[in-house]
Tab-separated table of C-alpha atoms in Angstrom:
chain	number	residue	atom	x	y	z
D	29	VAL	CA	0.080	0.146	-0.524
D	30	GLU	CA	2.457	2.669	0.666
D	31	ARG	CA	4.736	1.579	-2.648
D	32	TRP	CA	1.777	2.072	-4.647
D	33	ALA	CA	0.481	5.733	-2.453
D	34	ARG	CA	4.263	6.962	-3.034
D	35	TRP	CA	3.526	6.040	-7.026
D	36	LEU	CA	0.606	7.328	-7.463
D	37	SER	CA	1.351	10.793	-4.984
D	38	ALA	CA	4.116	10.951	-7.646
D	39	PRO	CA	3.135	13.911	-10.186
D	40	ASP	CA	3.821	12.609	-13.792
D	41	VAL	CA	1.879	9.479	-12.589
D	42	ASP	CA	-1.676	9.342	-14.054
D	43	CYS	CA	-4.463	6.851	-12.953
D	44	ILE	CA	-7.994	6.373	-13.918
D	45	VAL	CA	-10.280	3.910	-12.274
D	46	ALA	CA	-13.474	1.994	-13.437
D	47	THR	CA	-15.907	1.931	-10.818
D	48	GLU	CA	-19.127	0.397	-10.532
D	49	SER	CA	-21.958	1.407	-7.842
D	50	ASP	CA	-18.563	2.566	-5.812
D	51	ARG	CA	-17.081	-0.749	-6.282
D	52	ILE	CA	-12.891	-0.741	-8.097
D	53	VAL	CA	-13.473	-2.902	-10.902
D	54	GLY	CA	-10.713	-1.840	-12.903
D	55	PHE	CA	-7.855	0.902	-13.275
D	56	VAL	CA	-5.133	1.970	-15.863
D	57	THR	CA	-1.460	4.197	-14.907
D	58	LEU	CA	0.471	6.621	-16.904
D	59	CYS	CA	3.561	7.959	-16.723
D	60	PRO	CA	6.598	8.441	-18.871
D	61	THR	CA	8.487	5.725	-20.681
D	62	ARG	CA	10.888	4.766	-17.481
D	63	ASP	CA	13.118	2.321	-20.263
D	64	GLU	CA	16.517	3.709	-21.156
D	65	ASP	CA	16.665	2.958	-24.474
D	66	ALA	CA	13.632	4.744	-25.382
D	67	ALA	CA	12.355	7.882	-27.069
D	68	ALA	CA	11.778	11.398	-24.120
D	69	ASP	CA	8.214	11.564	-25.836
D	70	MET	CA	7.294	7.819	-25.054
D	71	ALA	CA	4.896	7.264	-22.039
D	72	GLU	CA	4.506	4.165	-20.395
D	73	MET	CA	1.144	1.944	-19.263
D	74	PRO	CA	2.471	-0.009	-16.216
D	75	THR	CA	-0.409	-1.403	-15.350
D	76	LEU	CA	-4.426	-2.113	-17.295
D	77	TYR	CA	-6.520	-3.809	-14.656
D	78	VAL	CA	-9.645	-5.549	-14.334
D	79	HIS	CA	-11.288	-7.585	-12.655
D	80	PRO	CA	-11.902	-11.366	-13.281
D	81	GLU	CA	-15.572	-10.745	-12.785
D	82	TYR	CA	-15.872	-7.634	-15.173
D	83	TRP	CA	-13.894	-9.232	-17.999
D	84	ARG	CA	-15.748	-8.820	-21.746
D	85	HIS	CA	-17.348	-6.075	-20.108
D	86	GLY	CA	-15.230	-3.782	-22.416
D	87	ILE	CA	-14.105	-1.610	-19.677
D	88	GLY	CA	-10.395	-3.237	-20.394
D	89	SER	CA	-10.660	-1.005	-24.250
D	90	VAL	CA	-12.287	1.929	-22.182
D	91	LEU	CA	-9.308	2.092	-20.040
D	92	CYS	CA	-6.555	1.765	-22.544
D	93	ALA	CA	-8.290	4.282	-25.086
D	94	ALA	CA	-8.278	6.583	-22.317
D	95	SER	CA	-5.072	5.978	-21.682
D	96	VAL	CA	-4.267	6.667	-25.113
D	97	GLU	CA	-6.259	9.970	-25.219
D	98	ARG	CA	-3.980	11.153	-21.854
D	99	ALA	CA	-0.847	10.353	-23.516
D	100	ARG	CA	-1.873	11.846	-26.046
D	101	ASP	CA	-2.914	15.209	-24.631
D	102	ARG	CA	-0.129	14.954	-22.745
D	103	GLY	CA	1.952	15.522	-25.849
D	104	PHE	CA	3.562	11.786	-25.661
D	105	ARG	CA	3.728	10.568	-29.611
D	106	SER	CA	3.590	7.054	-28.826
D	107	LEU	CA	2.584	5.040	-25.653
D	108	SER	CA	4.719	1.488	-24.353
D	109	LEU	CA	3.491	-1.788	-22.153
D	110	TRP	CA	5.202	-4.198	-20.833
D	111	VAL	CA	3.407	-7.574	-21.236
D	112	LEU	CA	4.106	-11.496	-20.070
D	113	ASP	CA	5.395	-13.490	-22.783
D	114	MET	CA	2.655	-16.511	-21.187
D	115	ASN	CA	0.202	-13.411	-21.205
D	116	THR	CA	-1.380	-14.642	-24.133
D	117	ARG	CA	-4.901	-13.132	-23.806
D	118	ALA	CA	-3.045	-9.983	-22.875
D	119	ARG	CA	-0.901	-10.650	-25.767
D	120	ARG	CA	-4.109	-10.573	-28.046
D	121	PHE	CA	-6.080	-7.768	-26.555
D	122	TYR	CA	-3.195	-5.183	-27.021
D	123	ASP	CA	-2.464	-6.311	-30.457
D	124	ALA	CA	-6.557	-5.695	-30.667
D	125	PHE	CA	-6.051	-2.657	-29.730
D	126	GLY	CA	-3.246	-1.623	-32.661
D	127	PHE	CA	0.025	-2.534	-29.921
D	128	GLU	CA	2.489	-4.057	-32.065
D	129	PRO	CA	5.895	-5.437	-30.279
D	130	ASP	CA	9.034	-3.396	-30.811
D	131	GLY	CA	11.255	-6.355	-30.646
D	132	ALA	CA	12.002	-5.806	-26.961
D	133	THR	CA	12.108	-8.255	-24.501
D	134	LYS	CA	13.149	-8.165	-20.656
D	135	VAL	CA	13.468	-10.102	-17.514
D	136	ASP	CA	10.143	-9.196	-15.156
D	137	GLU	CA	12.124	-8.825	-11.919
D	138	GLY	CA	8.973	-8.344	-10.232
D	139	THR	CA	7.908	-12.057	-11.141
D	140	ARG	CA	9.565	-14.560	-8.594
D	141	GLU	CA	9.805	-17.121	-11.873
D	142	ARG	CA	11.912	-14.466	-13.605
D	143	LEU	CA	9.418	-14.689	-16.667
D	144	LEU	CA	9.996	-12.921	-20.118
D	145	ALA	CA	8.175	-10.038	-20.995
D	146	HIS	CA	8.116	-8.127	-24.459
D	147	ARG	CA	7.437	-4.418	-25.109
D	148	TYR	CA	4.746	-3.090	-27.262
D	149	VAL	CA	4.197	0.203	-28.162
D	150	LEU	CA	1.629	2.401	-30.072
D	151	SER	CA	1.872	5.323	-32.241
D	152	LEU	CA	0.013	8.647	-30.993
D	153	THR	CA	0.573	10.271	-34.312
D	154	GLU	CA	-2.306	10.567	-36.981
D	155	SER	CA	0.239	9.212	-39.428
D	156	GLY	CA	0.673	6.053	-36.967
């Protein structure tokens, strides 16, 4: 809780929350990229979470679209995210949304098993 409170209070982090009947059912966060090899005008979407009871209700798409619009409003030209190799459901979602893997991979240090993650990127410019 302390880590999240500290992170979400940072002035460059946005959090958009989806609710139903005063219950949080999903959220997405947005910040400038934390990747050293990325352009300065790239945003990052570190989290997109929807409670499993609300999967396939369009909430993830609405949250992702809101994050894209917020990134554009903040002047970013592209939006990146990291997704675990084994998370085929999420990879299909991001593919359908228009994100594309850019070839960058890393070991996700936040996983005990040291799982492989791929970076996906979406252009935010009109020409794509």
